[in-house]
Short mmCIF file of C-alpha atoms in Angstrom, two decimals:
data_model
loop_
_atom_site.label_atom_id
_atom_site.label_comp_id
_atom_site.label_asym_id
_atom_site.label_seq_id
_atom_site.Cartn_x
_atom_site.Cartn_y
_atom_site.Cartn_z
CA ASP A 41 93.44 123.73 67.76
CA PRO A 42 91.56 124.99 71.21
CA SER A 43 93.94 124.72 74.15
CA GLU A 44 93.04 122.42 76.59
CA ALA A 45 91.88 125.47 78.89
CA THR A 46 89.47 126.40 76.61
CA TYR A 47 88.03 122.97 76.20
CA LYS A 48 87.76 123.01 80.01
CA GLN A 49 86.08 126.31 79.88
CA HIS A 50 83.11 125.27 77.77
CA ILE A 51 82.88 121.94 79.64
CA ASP A 52 82.40 124.06 82.56
CA ASP A 53 79.97 126.38 80.89
CA VAL A 54 77.83 123.45 79.37
CA ALA A 55 77.98 121.62 82.93
CA SER A 56 76.70 124.95 84.85
CA ALA A 57 73.98 125.72 82.42
CA ILE A 58 71.99 122.85 83.33
CA THR A 59 70.74 123.22 86.34
CA ASP A 60 71.10 120.18 89.08
CA ASN A 61 67.34 119.54 88.85
CA ASP A 62 67.60 117.52 85.72
CA LEU A 63 70.57 115.02 86.69
CA SER A 64 69.68 112.69 83.56
CA ILE A 65 70.03 115.30 81.34
CA LYS A 66 72.86 116.83 82.45
CA SER A 67 74.55 113.19 83.04
CA SER A 68 73.80 112.27 79.21
CA MET A 69 75.17 115.51 77.85
CA LEU A 70 78.30 115.24 79.99
CA GLU A 71 78.59 111.60 78.65
CA MET A 72 78.46 112.08 75.49
CA LEU A 73 81.20 115.26 75.66
CA TRP A 74 83.37 112.37 77.39
CA GLN A 75 82.60 110.12 73.93
CA GLN A 76 83.78 112.54 72.03
CA PHE A 77 87.24 113.25 73.62
CA VAL A 78 87.55 109.57 74.14
CA ALA A 79 87.30 109.66 70.08
CA LEU A 80 89.31 112.22 69.89
CA LYS A 81 91.93 109.88 71.88
CA ASN A 82 92.04 113.28 74.05
CA ASN A 83 92.53 111.42 77.91
CA THR A 84 93.56 114.81 79.62
CA ILE A 85 89.98 116.45 78.81
CA ALA A 86 87.95 112.84 78.79
CA ASN A 87 89.38 112.83 82.57
CA TYR A 88 88.48 116.14 83.29
CA ILE A 89 84.92 115.63 82.62
CA THR A 90 85.06 112.31 84.49
CA ASP A 91 87.06 113.91 88.16
CA ASN A 92 85.04 117.14 87.43
CA TYR A 93 81.49 116.20 86.77
CA LEU A 94 80.95 112.68 85.36
CA LEU A 95 81.76 110.32 88.00
CA GLU A 96 79.48 112.65 90.53
CA LEU A 97 76.43 112.22 87.98
CA ALA A 98 76.67 108.32 87.41
CA LYS A 99 76.68 107.78 91.17
CA SER A 100 73.90 110.23 91.94
CA THR A 101 71.64 109.00 89.18
CA ASN A 102 73.07 104.94 89.93
CA ASN A 103 74.51 104.63 86.42
CA LYS A 104 76.69 101.75 87.50
CA VAL A 105 77.50 101.27 84.04
CA LEU A 106 78.56 104.50 83.31
CA GLU A 107 80.28 104.63 86.36
CA ASP A 108 82.40 101.48 86.02
CA MET A 109 83.15 102.74 82.18
CA VAL A 110 84.68 105.95 83.20
CA ILE A 111 86.46 104.50 85.81
CA SER A 112 88.17 102.26 83.86
CA PHE A 113 89.25 104.39 81.16
CA LYS A 114 90.42 106.79 83.79
CA ASN A 115 92.40 103.74 85.02
CA THR A 116 93.91 102.79 82.19
CA SER A 117 94.78 105.96 80.08
CA ILE A 118 97.96 106.61 78.54
CA GLY A 119 100.11 108.34 80.95
CA SER A 120 98.16 106.70 84.01
CA LYS A 121 99.59 104.41 86.35
CA ALA A 122 98.33 100.97 85.96
CA PRO A 123 96.00 99.59 88.69
CA ASN A 124 98.02 97.10 90.68
CA PHE A 125 96.91 93.32 91.21
CA GLU A 126 98.86 90.99 93.33
CA ILE A 127 101.18 88.30 91.33
CA THR A 128 102.16 84.93 93.20
CA LEU A 129 105.95 84.59 91.79
CA ASN A 130 107.92 81.22 92.60
CA GLY A 131 105.49 80.61 95.73
CA LYS A 132 105.83 84.04 96.98
CA LYS A 133 103.53 86.83 97.24
CA THR A 134 104.38 90.11 94.82
CA SER A 135 102.15 92.05 93.07
CA LEU A 136 102.48 94.38 89.50
CA HIS A 137 104.05 97.86 91.17
CA GLN A 138 106.82 95.79 93.38
CA LEU A 139 108.38 93.65 89.74
CA GLU A 140 111.54 95.24 89.30
CA SER A 141 113.18 93.03 86.55
CA ALA A 142 112.92 95.27 83.52
CA GLU A 143 112.65 98.63 81.63
CA ASN A 144 109.56 97.53 80.14
CA TYR A 145 106.30 95.47 80.35
CA LEU A 146 103.81 93.90 78.18
CA LEU A 147 100.63 93.27 79.95
CA VAL A 148 98.55 90.73 78.69
CA PHE A 149 94.97 89.51 79.89
CA TRP A 150 94.53 86.12 78.17
CA SER A 151 92.61 83.06 78.76
CA SER A 152 93.39 79.45 77.76
CA GLY A 153 90.05 78.98 76.36
CA CYS A 154 90.27 81.89 73.95
CA SER A 155 91.62 80.49 70.53
CA HIS A 156 92.80 83.86 69.66
CA CYS A 157 94.91 83.95 72.39
CA LEU A 158 96.42 80.39 72.06
CA SER A 159 97.51 81.72 68.29
CA GLU A 160 98.72 85.00 68.99
CA LEU A 161 100.71 83.72 72.63
CA PRO A 162 103.82 82.26 70.98
CA GLU A 163 104.07 84.79 68.41
CA VAL A 164 104.33 87.34 71.04
CA LYS A 165 106.93 85.18 73.06
CA LYS A 166 109.03 85.36 69.57
CA LEU A 167 108.96 88.97 69.33
CA VAL A 168 110.33 89.34 72.68
CA LYS A 169 112.42 86.66 72.86
CA ASN A 170 115.22 88.75 72.08
CA LYS A 171 114.65 91.63 74.89
CA PRO A 172 115.93 91.11 77.93
CA ASN A 173 114.70 94.73 78.88
CA LEU A 174 111.08 93.71 78.48
CA LYS A 175 109.28 91.11 80.41
CA VAL A 176 105.66 89.99 79.72
CA VAL A 177 102.86 89.88 82.71
CA ALA A 178 100.09 87.53 81.80
CA PHE A 179 97.22 87.63 83.59
CA GLY A 180 95.12 84.51 82.77
CA LEU A 181 90.99 84.80 83.15
CA GLU A 182 89.79 81.80 83.91
CA ASP A 183 87.04 79.79 85.17
CA ASP A 184 89.60 76.91 86.90
CA ASP A 185 93.32 76.44 86.78
CA LYS A 186 93.25 73.31 85.13
CA ASN A 187 93.99 74.29 81.35
CA TRP A 188 95.88 77.34 82.47
CA THR A 189 98.13 75.25 84.40
CA LYS A 190 99.44 73.50 81.22
CA GLU A 191 99.50 76.39 79.09
CA ILE A 192 101.47 78.74 80.80
CA LYS A 193 104.53 75.45 81.24
CA ASN A 194 104.61 77.09 77.16
CA TYR A 195 106.09 80.22 78.48
CA PRO A 196 108.39 79.64 80.84
CA ASP A 197 109.93 83.28 81.09
CA PHE A 198 106.29 84.95 81.53
CA ILE A 199 105.35 86.16 84.57
CA HIS A 200 101.43 84.66 85.22
CA GLN A 201 98.89 85.33 87.13
CA ILE A 202 95.54 83.37 87.49
CA GLY A 203 92.42 85.69 87.95
CA LEU A 204 89.63 83.00 88.67
CA LYS A 205 86.15 83.35 88.33
CA LYS A 206 87.18 84.64 84.35
CA TRP A 207 84.70 87.69 83.29
CA ASP A 208 83.79 88.20 87.02
CA ASN A 209 87.07 89.25 88.26
CA PRO A 210 87.55 92.46 89.91
CA ILE A 211 90.82 93.33 87.55
CA VAL A 212 88.40 92.67 84.49
CA LYS A 213 86.08 95.63 85.68
CA THR A 214 89.33 97.82 86.58
CA TYR A 215 90.92 97.75 83.49
CA GLY A 216 88.02 97.54 81.37
CA ILE A 217 88.79 94.42 79.70
CA SER A 218 85.99 93.25 77.08
CA ALA A 219 87.47 91.17 74.61
CA THR A 220 90.93 88.97 75.36
CA PRO A 221 93.89 89.09 74.19
CA MET A 222 93.90 92.59 75.14
CA TYR A 223 97.11 94.25 75.39
CA PHE A 224 99.24 97.28 77.46
CA ILE A 225 102.63 98.38 77.43
CA LEU A 226 103.88 99.83 80.57
CA ASP A 227 107.30 101.81 81.45
CA ALA A 228 109.67 100.63 84.41
CA SER A 229 107.37 102.69 86.86
CA LYS A 230 104.44 100.74 85.75
CA VAL A 231 102.95 103.80 83.75
CA ILE A 232 100.83 103.06 80.73
CA THR A 233 102.90 103.65 77.50
CA ALA A 234 100.58 102.14 75.05
CA LYS A 235 97.53 100.41 74.31
CA PRO A 236 98.14 98.35 71.19
CA TYR A 237 94.91 97.18 69.60
CA GLY A 238 95.91 93.69 68.33
CA PHE A 239 98.47 92.00 67.07
CA GLU A 240 99.77 93.88 64.17
CA GLU A 241 100.10 97.23 66.77
CA LEU A 242 101.78 95.27 69.42
CA GLU A 243 104.47 94.13 67.00
CA VAL A 244 104.75 97.57 65.53
CA LEU A 245 105.41 98.86 69.34
CA LEU A 246 107.61 96.25 70.27
CA LYS A 247 109.84 96.51 67.44
CA ALA A 248 110.32 99.97 68.75
CA LEU A 249 111.38 99.20 72.10
#
């Protein structure tokens, strides 16, 4: 396999071969390369392209979609610290990064209006029942708190936070949430250790914790 240094060198070569007179070509070439490394699950090189070229290019070509995409990918790459957000716990304000009650955290983005979530959350509850060192942080994407307030009563052991404005909530963009439920596994220092795709993968990963 080519080393990371080799990949970086090739990317630098491609970037310097295309002049800045043609920003849109440069941007689309580097986006294609970025997509390739994302597909290969090579986060280091994908984020290298973002940090050194793509984010700047997205901004200078006013490509907001690309800008949001590369930022949320970087924010939620395995090995990155999960972006922080406020949590109101027992009436007190705290945040994800301030939680200290567990060795691992399962972050779930869900919605009380999503039938898929309503069928998976009870299963998640069963999976974590005998895991005292794992805490579930459930972030509800909601239009209002009516159904949410009812639903969360079923999960007294979860740490709950509501995100109003649903898909327009800023956390959706930060985390690149495209569907619910979406899962992230974090270690004690809130670094993302896994991004299970779907419940089956989540089950396997949780059993190994």
